Short mmCIF file of N, CA and C in Angstrom, two decimals:
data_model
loop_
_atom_site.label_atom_id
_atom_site.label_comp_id
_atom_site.label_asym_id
_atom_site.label_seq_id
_atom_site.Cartn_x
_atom_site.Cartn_y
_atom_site.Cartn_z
N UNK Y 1 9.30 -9.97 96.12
CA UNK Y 1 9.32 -11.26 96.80
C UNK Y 1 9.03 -11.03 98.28
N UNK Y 2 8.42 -11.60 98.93
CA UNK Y 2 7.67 -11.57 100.05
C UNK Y 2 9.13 -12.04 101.42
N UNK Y 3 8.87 -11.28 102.21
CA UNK Y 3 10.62 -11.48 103.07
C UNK Y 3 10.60 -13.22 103.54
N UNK Y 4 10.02 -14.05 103.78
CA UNK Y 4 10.51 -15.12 103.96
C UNK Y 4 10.86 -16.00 102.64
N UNK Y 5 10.99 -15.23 101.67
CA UNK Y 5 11.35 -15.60 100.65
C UNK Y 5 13.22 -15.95 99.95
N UNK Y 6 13.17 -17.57 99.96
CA UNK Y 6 14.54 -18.14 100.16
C UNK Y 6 14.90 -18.04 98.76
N UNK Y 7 16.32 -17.59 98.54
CA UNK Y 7 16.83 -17.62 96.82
C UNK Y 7 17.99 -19.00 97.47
N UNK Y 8 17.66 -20.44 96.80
CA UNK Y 8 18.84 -21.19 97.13
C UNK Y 8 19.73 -21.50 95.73
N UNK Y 9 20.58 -21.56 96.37
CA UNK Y 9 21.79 -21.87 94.82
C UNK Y 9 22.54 -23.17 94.60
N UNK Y 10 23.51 -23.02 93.79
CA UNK Y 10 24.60 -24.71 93.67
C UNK Y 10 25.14 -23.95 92.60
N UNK Y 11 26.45 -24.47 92.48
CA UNK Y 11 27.24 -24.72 91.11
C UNK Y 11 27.28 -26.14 90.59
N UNK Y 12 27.07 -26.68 89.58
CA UNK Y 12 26.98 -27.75 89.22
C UNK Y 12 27.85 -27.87 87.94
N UNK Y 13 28.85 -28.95 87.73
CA UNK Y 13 29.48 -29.02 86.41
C UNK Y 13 28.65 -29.52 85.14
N UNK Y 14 29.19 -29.32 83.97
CA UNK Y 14 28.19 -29.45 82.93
C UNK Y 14 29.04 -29.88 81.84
N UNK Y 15 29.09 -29.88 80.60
CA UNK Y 15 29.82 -30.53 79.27
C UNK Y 15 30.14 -28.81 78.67
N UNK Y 16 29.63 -28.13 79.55
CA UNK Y 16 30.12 -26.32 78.91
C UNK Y 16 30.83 -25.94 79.65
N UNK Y 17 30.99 -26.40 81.39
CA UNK Y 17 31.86 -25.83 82.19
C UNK Y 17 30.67 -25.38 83.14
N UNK Y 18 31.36 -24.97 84.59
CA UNK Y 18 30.64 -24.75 85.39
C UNK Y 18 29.21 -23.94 85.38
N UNK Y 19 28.15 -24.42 85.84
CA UNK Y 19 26.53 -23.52 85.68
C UNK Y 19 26.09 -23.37 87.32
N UNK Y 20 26.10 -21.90 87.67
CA UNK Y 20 25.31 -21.47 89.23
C UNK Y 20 24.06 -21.78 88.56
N UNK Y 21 22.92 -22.88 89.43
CA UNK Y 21 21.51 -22.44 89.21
C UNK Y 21 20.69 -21.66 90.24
N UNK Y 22 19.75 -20.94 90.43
CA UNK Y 22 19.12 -20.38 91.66
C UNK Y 22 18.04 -20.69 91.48
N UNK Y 23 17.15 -20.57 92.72
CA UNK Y 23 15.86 -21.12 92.31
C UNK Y 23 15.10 -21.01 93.38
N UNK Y 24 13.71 -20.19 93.77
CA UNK Y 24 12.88 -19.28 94.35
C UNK Y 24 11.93 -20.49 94.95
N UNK Y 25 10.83 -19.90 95.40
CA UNK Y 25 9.62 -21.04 95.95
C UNK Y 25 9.13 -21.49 94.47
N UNK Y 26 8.85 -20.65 94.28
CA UNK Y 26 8.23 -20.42 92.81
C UNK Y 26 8.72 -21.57 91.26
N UNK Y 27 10.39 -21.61 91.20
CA UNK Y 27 10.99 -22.21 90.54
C UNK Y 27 12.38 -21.48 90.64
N UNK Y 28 12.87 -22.54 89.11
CA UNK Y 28 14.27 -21.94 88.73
C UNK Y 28 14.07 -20.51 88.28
N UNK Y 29 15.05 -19.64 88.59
CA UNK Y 29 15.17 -17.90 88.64
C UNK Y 29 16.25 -17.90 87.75
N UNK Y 30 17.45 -18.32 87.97
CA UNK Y 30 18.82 -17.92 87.23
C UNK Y 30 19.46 -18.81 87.06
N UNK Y 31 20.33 -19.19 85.96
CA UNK Y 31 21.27 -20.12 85.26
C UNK Y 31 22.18 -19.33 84.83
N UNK Y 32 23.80 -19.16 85.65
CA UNK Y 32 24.56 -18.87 84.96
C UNK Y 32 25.58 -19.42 84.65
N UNK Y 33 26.32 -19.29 83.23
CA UNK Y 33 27.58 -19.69 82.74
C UNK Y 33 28.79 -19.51 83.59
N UNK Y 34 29.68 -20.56 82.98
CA UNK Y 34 31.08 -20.02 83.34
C UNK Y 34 31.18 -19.73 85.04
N UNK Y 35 30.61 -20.46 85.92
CA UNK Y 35 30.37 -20.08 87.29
C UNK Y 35 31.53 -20.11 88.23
N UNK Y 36 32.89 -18.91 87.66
CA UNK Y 36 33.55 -19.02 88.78
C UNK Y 36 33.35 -18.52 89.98
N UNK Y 37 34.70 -18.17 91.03
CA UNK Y 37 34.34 -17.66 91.83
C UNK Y 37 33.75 -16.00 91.52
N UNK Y 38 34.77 -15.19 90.72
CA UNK Y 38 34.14 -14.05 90.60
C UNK Y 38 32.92 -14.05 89.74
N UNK Y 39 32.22 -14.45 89.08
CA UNK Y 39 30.99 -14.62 88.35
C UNK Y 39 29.70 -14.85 89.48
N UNK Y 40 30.25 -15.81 90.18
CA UNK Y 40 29.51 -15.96 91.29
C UNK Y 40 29.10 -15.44 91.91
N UNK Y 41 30.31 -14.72 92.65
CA UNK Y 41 29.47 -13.18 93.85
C UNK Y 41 29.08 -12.31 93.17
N UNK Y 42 29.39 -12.39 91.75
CA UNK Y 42 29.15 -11.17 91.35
C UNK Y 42 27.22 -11.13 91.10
N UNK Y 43 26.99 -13.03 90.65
CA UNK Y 43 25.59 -13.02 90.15
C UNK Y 43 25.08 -13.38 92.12
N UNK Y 44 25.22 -13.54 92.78
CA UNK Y 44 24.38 -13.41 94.05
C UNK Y 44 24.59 -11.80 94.60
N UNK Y 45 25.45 -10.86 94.46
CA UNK Y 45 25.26 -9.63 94.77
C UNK Y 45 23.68 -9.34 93.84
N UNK Y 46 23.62 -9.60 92.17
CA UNK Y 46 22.83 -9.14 91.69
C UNK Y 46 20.79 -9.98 92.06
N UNK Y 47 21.39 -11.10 92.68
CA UNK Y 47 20.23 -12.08 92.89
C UNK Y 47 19.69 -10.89 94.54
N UNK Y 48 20.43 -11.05 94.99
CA UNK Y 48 19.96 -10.58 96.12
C UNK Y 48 19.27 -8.99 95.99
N UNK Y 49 20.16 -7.95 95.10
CA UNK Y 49 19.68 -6.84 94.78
C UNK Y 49 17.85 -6.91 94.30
N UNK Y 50 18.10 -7.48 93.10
CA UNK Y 50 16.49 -7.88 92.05
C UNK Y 50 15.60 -8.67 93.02
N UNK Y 51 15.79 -9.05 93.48
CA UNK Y 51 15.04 -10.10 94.39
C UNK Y 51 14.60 -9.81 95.73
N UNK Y 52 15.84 -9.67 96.70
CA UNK Y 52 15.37 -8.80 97.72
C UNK Y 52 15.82 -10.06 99.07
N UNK Y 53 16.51 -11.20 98.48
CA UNK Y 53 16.67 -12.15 99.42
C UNK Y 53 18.26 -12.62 99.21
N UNK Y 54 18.37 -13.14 100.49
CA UNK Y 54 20.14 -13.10 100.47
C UNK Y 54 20.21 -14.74 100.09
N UNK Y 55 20.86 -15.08 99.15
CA UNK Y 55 21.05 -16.33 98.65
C UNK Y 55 21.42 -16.99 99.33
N UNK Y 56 20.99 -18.32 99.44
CA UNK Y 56 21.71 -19.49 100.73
C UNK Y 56 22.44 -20.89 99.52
N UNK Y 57 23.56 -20.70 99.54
CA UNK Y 57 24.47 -21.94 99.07
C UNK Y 57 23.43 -23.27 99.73
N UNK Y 58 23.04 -24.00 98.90
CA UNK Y 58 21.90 -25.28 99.13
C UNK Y 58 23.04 -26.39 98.09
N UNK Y 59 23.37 -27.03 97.75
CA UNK Y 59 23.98 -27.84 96.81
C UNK Y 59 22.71 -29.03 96.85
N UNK Y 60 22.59 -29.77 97.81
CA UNK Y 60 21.33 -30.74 98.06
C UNK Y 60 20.09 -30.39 97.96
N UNK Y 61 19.79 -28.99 97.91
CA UNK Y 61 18.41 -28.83 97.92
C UNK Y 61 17.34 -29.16 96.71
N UNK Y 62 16.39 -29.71 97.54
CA UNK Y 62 14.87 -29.95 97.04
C UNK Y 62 14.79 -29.36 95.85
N UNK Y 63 14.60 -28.16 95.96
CA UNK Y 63 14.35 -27.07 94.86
C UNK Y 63 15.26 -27.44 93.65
N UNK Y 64 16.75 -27.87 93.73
CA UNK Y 64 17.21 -27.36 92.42
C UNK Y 64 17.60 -28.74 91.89
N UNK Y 65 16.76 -30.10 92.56
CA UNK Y 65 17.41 -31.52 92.29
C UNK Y 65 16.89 -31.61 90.80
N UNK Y 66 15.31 -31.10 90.63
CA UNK Y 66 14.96 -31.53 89.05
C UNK Y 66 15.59 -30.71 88.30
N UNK Y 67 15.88 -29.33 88.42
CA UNK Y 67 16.90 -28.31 87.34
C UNK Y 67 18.38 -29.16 87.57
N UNK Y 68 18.47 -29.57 88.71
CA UNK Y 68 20.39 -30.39 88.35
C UNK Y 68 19.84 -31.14 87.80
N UNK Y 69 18.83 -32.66 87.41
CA UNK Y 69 18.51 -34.00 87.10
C UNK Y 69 18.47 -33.65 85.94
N UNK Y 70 17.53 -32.50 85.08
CA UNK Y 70 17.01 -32.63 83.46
C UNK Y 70 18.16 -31.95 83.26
N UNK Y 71 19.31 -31.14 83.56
CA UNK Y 71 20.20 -30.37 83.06
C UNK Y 71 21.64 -31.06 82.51
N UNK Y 72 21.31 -32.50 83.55
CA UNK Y 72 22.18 -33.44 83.56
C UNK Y 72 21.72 -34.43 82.54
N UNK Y 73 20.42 -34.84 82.27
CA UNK Y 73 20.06 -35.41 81.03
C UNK Y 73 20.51 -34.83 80.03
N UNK Y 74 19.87 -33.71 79.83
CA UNK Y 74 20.05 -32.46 78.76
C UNK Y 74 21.41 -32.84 77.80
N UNK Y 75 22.53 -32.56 78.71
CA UNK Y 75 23.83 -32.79 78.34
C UNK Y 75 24.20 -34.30 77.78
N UNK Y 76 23.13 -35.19 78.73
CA UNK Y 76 23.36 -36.78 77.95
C UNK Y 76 23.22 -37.06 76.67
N UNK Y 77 21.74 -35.91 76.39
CA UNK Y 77 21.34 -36.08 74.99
C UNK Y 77 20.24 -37.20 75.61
N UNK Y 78 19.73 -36.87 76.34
CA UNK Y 78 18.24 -37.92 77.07
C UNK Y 78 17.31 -37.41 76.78
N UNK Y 79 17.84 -35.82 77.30
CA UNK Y 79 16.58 -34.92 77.40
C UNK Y 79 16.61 -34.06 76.29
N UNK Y 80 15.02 -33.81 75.41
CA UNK Y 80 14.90 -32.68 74.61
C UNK Y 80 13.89 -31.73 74.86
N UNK Y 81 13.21 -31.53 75.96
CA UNK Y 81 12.24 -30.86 76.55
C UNK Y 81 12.51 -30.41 78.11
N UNK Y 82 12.76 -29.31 78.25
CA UNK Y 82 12.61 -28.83 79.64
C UNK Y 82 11.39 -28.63 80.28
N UNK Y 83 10.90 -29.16 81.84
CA UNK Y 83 9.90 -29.20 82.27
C UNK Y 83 9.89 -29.13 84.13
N UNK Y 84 10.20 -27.62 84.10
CA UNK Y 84 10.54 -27.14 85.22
C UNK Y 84 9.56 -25.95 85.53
N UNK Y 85 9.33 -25.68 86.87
CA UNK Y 85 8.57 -24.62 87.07
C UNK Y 85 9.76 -23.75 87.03
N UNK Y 86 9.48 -22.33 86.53
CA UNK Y 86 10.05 -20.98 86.16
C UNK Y 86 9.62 -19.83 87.12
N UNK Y 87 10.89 -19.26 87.41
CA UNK Y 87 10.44 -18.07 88.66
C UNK Y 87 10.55 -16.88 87.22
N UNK Y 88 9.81 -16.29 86.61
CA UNK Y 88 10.38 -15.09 85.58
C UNK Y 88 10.52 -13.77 85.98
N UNK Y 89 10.84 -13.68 87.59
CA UNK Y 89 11.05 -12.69 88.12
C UNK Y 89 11.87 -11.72 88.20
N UNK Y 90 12.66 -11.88 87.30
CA UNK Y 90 14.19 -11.76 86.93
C UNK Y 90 13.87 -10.69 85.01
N UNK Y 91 12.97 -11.26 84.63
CA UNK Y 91 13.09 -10.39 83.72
C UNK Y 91 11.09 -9.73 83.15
N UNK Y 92 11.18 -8.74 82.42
CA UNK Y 92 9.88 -8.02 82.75
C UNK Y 92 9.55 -7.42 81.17
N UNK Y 93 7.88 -7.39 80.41
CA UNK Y 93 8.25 -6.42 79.29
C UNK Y 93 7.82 -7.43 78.27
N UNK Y 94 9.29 -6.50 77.31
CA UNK Y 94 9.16 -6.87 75.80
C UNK Y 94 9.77 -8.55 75.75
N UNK Y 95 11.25 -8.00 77.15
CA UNK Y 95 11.68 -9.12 77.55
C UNK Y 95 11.52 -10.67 77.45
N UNK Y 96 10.31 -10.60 78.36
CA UNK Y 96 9.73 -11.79 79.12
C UNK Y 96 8.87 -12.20 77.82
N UNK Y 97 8.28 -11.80 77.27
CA UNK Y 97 7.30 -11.83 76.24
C UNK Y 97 8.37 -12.77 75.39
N UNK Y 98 9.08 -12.19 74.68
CA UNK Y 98 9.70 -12.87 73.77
C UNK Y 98 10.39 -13.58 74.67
N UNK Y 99 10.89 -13.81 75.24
CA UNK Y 99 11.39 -15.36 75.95
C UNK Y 99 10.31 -16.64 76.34
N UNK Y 100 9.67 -16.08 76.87
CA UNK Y 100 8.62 -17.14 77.00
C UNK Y 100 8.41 -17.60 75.34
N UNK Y 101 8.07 -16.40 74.48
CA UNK Y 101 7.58 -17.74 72.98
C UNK Y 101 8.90 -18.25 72.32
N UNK Y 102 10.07 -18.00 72.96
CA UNK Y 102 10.96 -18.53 72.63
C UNK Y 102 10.97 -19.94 73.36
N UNK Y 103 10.81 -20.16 74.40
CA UNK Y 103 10.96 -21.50 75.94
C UNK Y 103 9.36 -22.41 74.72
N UNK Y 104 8.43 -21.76 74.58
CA UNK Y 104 7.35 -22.66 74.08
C UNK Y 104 7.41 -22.66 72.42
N UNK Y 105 7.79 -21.96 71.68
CA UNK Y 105 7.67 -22.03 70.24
C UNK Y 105 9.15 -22.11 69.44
N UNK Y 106 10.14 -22.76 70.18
CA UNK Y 106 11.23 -23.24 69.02
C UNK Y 106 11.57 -24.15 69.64
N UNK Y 107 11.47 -25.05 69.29
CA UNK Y 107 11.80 -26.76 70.12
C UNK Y 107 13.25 -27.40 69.95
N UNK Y 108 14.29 -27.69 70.56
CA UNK Y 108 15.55 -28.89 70.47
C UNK Y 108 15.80 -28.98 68.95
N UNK Y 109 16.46 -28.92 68.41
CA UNK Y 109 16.85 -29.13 67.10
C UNK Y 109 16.55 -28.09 66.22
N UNK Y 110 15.61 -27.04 66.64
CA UNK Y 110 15.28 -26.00 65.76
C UNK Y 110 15.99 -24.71 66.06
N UNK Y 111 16.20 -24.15 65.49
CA UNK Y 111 16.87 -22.70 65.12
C UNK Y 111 15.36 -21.95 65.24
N UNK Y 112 15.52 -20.13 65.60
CA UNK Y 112 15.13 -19.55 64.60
C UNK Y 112 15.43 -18.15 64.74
N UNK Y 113 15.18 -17.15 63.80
CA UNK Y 113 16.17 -15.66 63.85
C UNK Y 113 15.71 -14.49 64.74
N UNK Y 114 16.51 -13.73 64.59
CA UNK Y 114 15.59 -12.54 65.72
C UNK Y 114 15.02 -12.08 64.98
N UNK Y 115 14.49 -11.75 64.16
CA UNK Y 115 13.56 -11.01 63.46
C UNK Y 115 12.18 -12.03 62.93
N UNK Y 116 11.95 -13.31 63.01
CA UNK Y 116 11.08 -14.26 63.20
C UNK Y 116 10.49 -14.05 64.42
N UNK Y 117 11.39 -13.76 65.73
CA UNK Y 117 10.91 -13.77 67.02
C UNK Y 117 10.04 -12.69 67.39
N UNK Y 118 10.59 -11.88 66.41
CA UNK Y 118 10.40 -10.07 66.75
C UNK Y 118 9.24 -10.20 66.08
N UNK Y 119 8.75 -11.01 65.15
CA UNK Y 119 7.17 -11.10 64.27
C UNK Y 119 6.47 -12.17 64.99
N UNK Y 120 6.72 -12.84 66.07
CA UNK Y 120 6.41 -14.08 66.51
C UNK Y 120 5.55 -13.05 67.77
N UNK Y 121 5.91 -12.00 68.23
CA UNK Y 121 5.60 -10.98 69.48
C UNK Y 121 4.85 -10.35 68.91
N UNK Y 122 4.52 -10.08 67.45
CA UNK Y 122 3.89 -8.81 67.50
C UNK Y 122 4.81 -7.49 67.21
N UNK Y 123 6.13 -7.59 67.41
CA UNK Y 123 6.89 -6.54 67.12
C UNK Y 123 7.57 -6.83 65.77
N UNK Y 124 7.45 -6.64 64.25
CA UNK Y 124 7.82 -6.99 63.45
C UNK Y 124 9.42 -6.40 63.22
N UNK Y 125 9.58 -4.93 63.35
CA UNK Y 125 10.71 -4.00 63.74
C UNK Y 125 11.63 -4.54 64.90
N UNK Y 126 11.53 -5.29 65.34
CA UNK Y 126 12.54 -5.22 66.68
C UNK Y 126 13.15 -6.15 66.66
N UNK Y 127 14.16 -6.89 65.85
CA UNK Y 127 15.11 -7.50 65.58
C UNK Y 127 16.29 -7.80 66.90
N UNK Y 128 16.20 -5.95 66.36
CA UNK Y 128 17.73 -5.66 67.61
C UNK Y 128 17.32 -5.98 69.08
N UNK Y 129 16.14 -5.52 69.50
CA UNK Y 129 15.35 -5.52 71.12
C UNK Y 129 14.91 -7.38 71.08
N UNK Y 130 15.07 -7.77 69.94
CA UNK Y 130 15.17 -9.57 70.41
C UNK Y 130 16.35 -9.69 71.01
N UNK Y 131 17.38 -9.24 70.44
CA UNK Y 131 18.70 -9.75 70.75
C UNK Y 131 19.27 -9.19 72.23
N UNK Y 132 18.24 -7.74 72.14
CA UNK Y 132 18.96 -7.31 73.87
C UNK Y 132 18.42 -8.02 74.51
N UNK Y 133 17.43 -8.91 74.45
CA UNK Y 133 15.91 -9.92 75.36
C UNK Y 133 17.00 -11.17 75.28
N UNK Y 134 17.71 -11.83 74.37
CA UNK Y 134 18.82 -12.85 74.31
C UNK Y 134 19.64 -13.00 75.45
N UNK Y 135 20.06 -11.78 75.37
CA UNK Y 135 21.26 -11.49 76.09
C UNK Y 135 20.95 -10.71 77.66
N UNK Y 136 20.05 -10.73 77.86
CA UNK Y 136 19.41 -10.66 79.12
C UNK Y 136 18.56 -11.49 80.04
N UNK Y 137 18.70 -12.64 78.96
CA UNK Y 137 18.38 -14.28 79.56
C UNK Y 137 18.51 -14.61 80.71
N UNK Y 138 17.82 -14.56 82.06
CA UNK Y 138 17.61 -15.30 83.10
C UNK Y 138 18.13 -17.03 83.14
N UNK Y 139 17.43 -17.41 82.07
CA UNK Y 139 17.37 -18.80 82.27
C UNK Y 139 17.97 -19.18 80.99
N UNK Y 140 19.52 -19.00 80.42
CA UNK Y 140 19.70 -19.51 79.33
C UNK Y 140 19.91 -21.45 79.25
N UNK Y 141 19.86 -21.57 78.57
CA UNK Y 141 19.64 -23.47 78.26
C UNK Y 141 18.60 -23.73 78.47
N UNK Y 142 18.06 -23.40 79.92
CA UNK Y 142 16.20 -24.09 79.88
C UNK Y 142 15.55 -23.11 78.74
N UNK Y 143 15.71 -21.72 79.02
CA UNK Y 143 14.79 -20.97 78.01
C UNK Y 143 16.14 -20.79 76.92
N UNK Y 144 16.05 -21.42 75.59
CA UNK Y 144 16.99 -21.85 74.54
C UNK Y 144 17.25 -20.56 73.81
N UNK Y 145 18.31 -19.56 74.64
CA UNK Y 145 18.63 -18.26 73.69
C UNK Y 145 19.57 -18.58 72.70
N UNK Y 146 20.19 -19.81 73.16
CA UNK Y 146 21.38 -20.16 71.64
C UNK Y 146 20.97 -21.10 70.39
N UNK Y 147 19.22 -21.15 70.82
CA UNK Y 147 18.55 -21.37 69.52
C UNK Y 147 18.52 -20.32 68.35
N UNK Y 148 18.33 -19.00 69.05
CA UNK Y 148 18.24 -17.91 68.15
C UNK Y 148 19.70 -17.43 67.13
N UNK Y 149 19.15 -17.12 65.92
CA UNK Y 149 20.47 -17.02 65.06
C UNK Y 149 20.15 -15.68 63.94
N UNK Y 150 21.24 -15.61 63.50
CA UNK Y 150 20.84 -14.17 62.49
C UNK Y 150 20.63 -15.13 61.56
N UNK Y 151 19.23 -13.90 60.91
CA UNK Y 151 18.47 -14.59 59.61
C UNK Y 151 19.34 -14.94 58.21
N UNK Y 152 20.77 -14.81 58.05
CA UNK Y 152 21.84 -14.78 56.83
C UNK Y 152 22.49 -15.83 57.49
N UNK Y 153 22.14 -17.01 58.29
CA UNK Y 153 23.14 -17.83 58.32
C UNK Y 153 23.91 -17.51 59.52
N UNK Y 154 24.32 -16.79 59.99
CA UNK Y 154 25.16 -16.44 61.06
C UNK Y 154 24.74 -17.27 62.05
N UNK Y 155 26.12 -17.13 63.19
CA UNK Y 155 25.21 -17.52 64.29
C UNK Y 155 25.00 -16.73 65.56
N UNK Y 156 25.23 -15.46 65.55
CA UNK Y 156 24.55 -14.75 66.32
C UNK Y 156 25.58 -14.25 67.20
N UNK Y 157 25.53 -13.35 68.64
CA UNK Y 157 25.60 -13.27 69.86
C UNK Y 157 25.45 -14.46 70.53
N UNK Y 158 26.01 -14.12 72.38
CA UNK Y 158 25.60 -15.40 72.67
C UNK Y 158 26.17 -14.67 74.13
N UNK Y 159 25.91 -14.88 75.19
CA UNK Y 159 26.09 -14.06 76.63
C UNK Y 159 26.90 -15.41 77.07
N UNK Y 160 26.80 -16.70 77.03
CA UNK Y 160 28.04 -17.49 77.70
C UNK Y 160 28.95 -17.53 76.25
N UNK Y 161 29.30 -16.54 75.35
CA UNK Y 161 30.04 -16.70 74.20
C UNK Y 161 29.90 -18.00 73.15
N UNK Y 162 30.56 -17.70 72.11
CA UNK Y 162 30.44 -18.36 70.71
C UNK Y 162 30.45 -19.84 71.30
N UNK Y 163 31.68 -20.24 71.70
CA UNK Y 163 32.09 -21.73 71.58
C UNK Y 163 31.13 -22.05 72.15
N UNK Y 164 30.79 -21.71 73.19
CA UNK Y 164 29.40 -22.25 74.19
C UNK Y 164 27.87 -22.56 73.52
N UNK Y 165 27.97 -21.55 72.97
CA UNK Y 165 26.28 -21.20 71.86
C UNK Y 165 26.82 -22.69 70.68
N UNK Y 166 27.96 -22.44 70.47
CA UNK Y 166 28.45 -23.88 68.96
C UNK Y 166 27.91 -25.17 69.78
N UNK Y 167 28.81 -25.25 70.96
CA UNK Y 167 29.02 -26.89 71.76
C UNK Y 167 27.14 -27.07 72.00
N UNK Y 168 26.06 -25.88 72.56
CA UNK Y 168 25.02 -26.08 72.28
C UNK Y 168 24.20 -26.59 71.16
N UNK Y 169 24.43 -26.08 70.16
CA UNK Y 169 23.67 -26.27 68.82
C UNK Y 169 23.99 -27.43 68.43
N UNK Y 170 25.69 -27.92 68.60
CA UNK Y 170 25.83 -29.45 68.02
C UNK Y 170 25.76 -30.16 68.67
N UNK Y 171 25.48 -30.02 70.46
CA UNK Y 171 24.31 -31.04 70.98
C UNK Y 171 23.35 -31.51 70.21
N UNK Y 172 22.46 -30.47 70.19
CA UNK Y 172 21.09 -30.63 69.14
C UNK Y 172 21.41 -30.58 67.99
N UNK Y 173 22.24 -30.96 67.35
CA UNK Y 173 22.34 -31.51 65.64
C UNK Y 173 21.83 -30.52 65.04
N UNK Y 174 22.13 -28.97 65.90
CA UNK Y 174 22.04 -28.18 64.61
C UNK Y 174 22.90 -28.08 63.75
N UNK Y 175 24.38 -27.77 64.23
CA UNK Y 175 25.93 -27.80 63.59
C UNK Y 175 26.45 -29.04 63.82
N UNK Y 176 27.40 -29.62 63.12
CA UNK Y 176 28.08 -30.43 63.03
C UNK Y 176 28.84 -30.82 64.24
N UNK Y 177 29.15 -31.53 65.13
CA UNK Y 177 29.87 -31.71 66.14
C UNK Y 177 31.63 -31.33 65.14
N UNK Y 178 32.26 -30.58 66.53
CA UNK Y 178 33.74 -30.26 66.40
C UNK Y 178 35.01 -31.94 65.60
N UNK Y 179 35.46 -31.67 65.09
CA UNK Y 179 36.22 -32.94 64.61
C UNK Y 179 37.03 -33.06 65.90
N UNK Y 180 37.25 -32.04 66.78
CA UNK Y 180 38.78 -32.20 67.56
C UNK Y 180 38.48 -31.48 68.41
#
C-alpha cells in the first residue's frame, strides 16, 4: 500500500453482535466478528502490520457508509446481494482464488461444500485448504464463508463460531430459525 494510504475503521452493531469494518481507498479490507475491545486492537495491530498503515477510528466515514448501509439491510433481510468494492489485500493464492468464486458463485440461500469449492478452483483434492481459505476470511458475511458446509450434512467450522454461522444460515432460510 502506497504511504498515503488511509486504513479507516468503525464498530458497528449487528443481529450477531458487534462487527469492526475497515476499509482502504480501494474498498472494504476487513470484517470482524465479535468486535470487542480486545479483538479490536488485536485486529488493528494486525491491519496495520499486513497493510503498512496505522488505522484511523472514522465511525462517519465516506468509505464505510455503503458496507454499514447493505450490512444493515443484510440483517433486515432487504438485502441478498452484496455490492461493494473489495480491497483483497488481505488475502493472496489458493486463498483469494477460492474466495472470490465463493463471493460470485454461491448466492443467499445457497449452501455449498468444501470439496465442491475445491473442484469449483481447479483443485479437486483440497477440501481441507478450502476450509483453511474459510477460516482465513478477510471479509466474512460480504464474502459468504458460512455458506460453505461439509458435504455429509454437517455444518462445518466457522471463525465467528457455530451459533454465528446457524443465526447466518437461518437468515437465509437455509436452517430453520431458533424456536427460542
Amino acid at each position: 500500500m502506497d504511504s498515503n494510504g488511509v486504513v479507516e475503521w468503525a464498530v458497528v452493531e449487528s443481529d450477531i453482535g458487534p462487527l469492526m469494518l475497515a476499509a482502504t481507498e480501494t474498498g472494504l479490507v476487513s470484517v470482524v466478528f465479535h468486535a470487542t475491545p480486545e479483538i479490536r486492537d488485536r485486529t488493528l495491530e494486525r491491519l496495520c502490520a499486513r497493510l503498512g498503515a496505522e488505522p484511523v477510528e472514522a465511525p462517519g466515514s465516506a468509505r464505510l457508509a455503503e458496507p454499514v448501509r447493505q450490512l444493515a439491510a443484510y440483517f433486515a433481510g432487504t438485502l441478498r446481494e452484496f455490492s461493494l468494492d473489495l480491497d483483497w489485500s488481505l488475502t493472496a493464492g489458493f486463498n483469494r482464488q477460492v474466495l472470490r468464486e465463493l463471493a460470485r458463485g454461491v448466492p443467499y440461500g445457497a449452501v455449498a461444500g468444501y470439496g465442491e469449492l475445491a473442484e469449483r478452483v481447479g483443485q479437486p483434492g483440497a477440501a481441507q485448504a478450502v476450509g483453511a481459505a474459510m477460516g482465513s476470511n478477510p471479509l466474512p458475511v460480504v464474502v459468504p464463508c458460512h455458506r460453505v458446509v461439509e458435504n455429509d450434512g454437517g455444518i462445518g467450522g466457522f471463525g465467528g463460531g457455530l451459533e454465528t454461522k446457524r443465526q447466518l444460515l437461518a437468515l437465509e432460510g437455509v436452517l430453520p430459525q431458533p424456536l427460542f
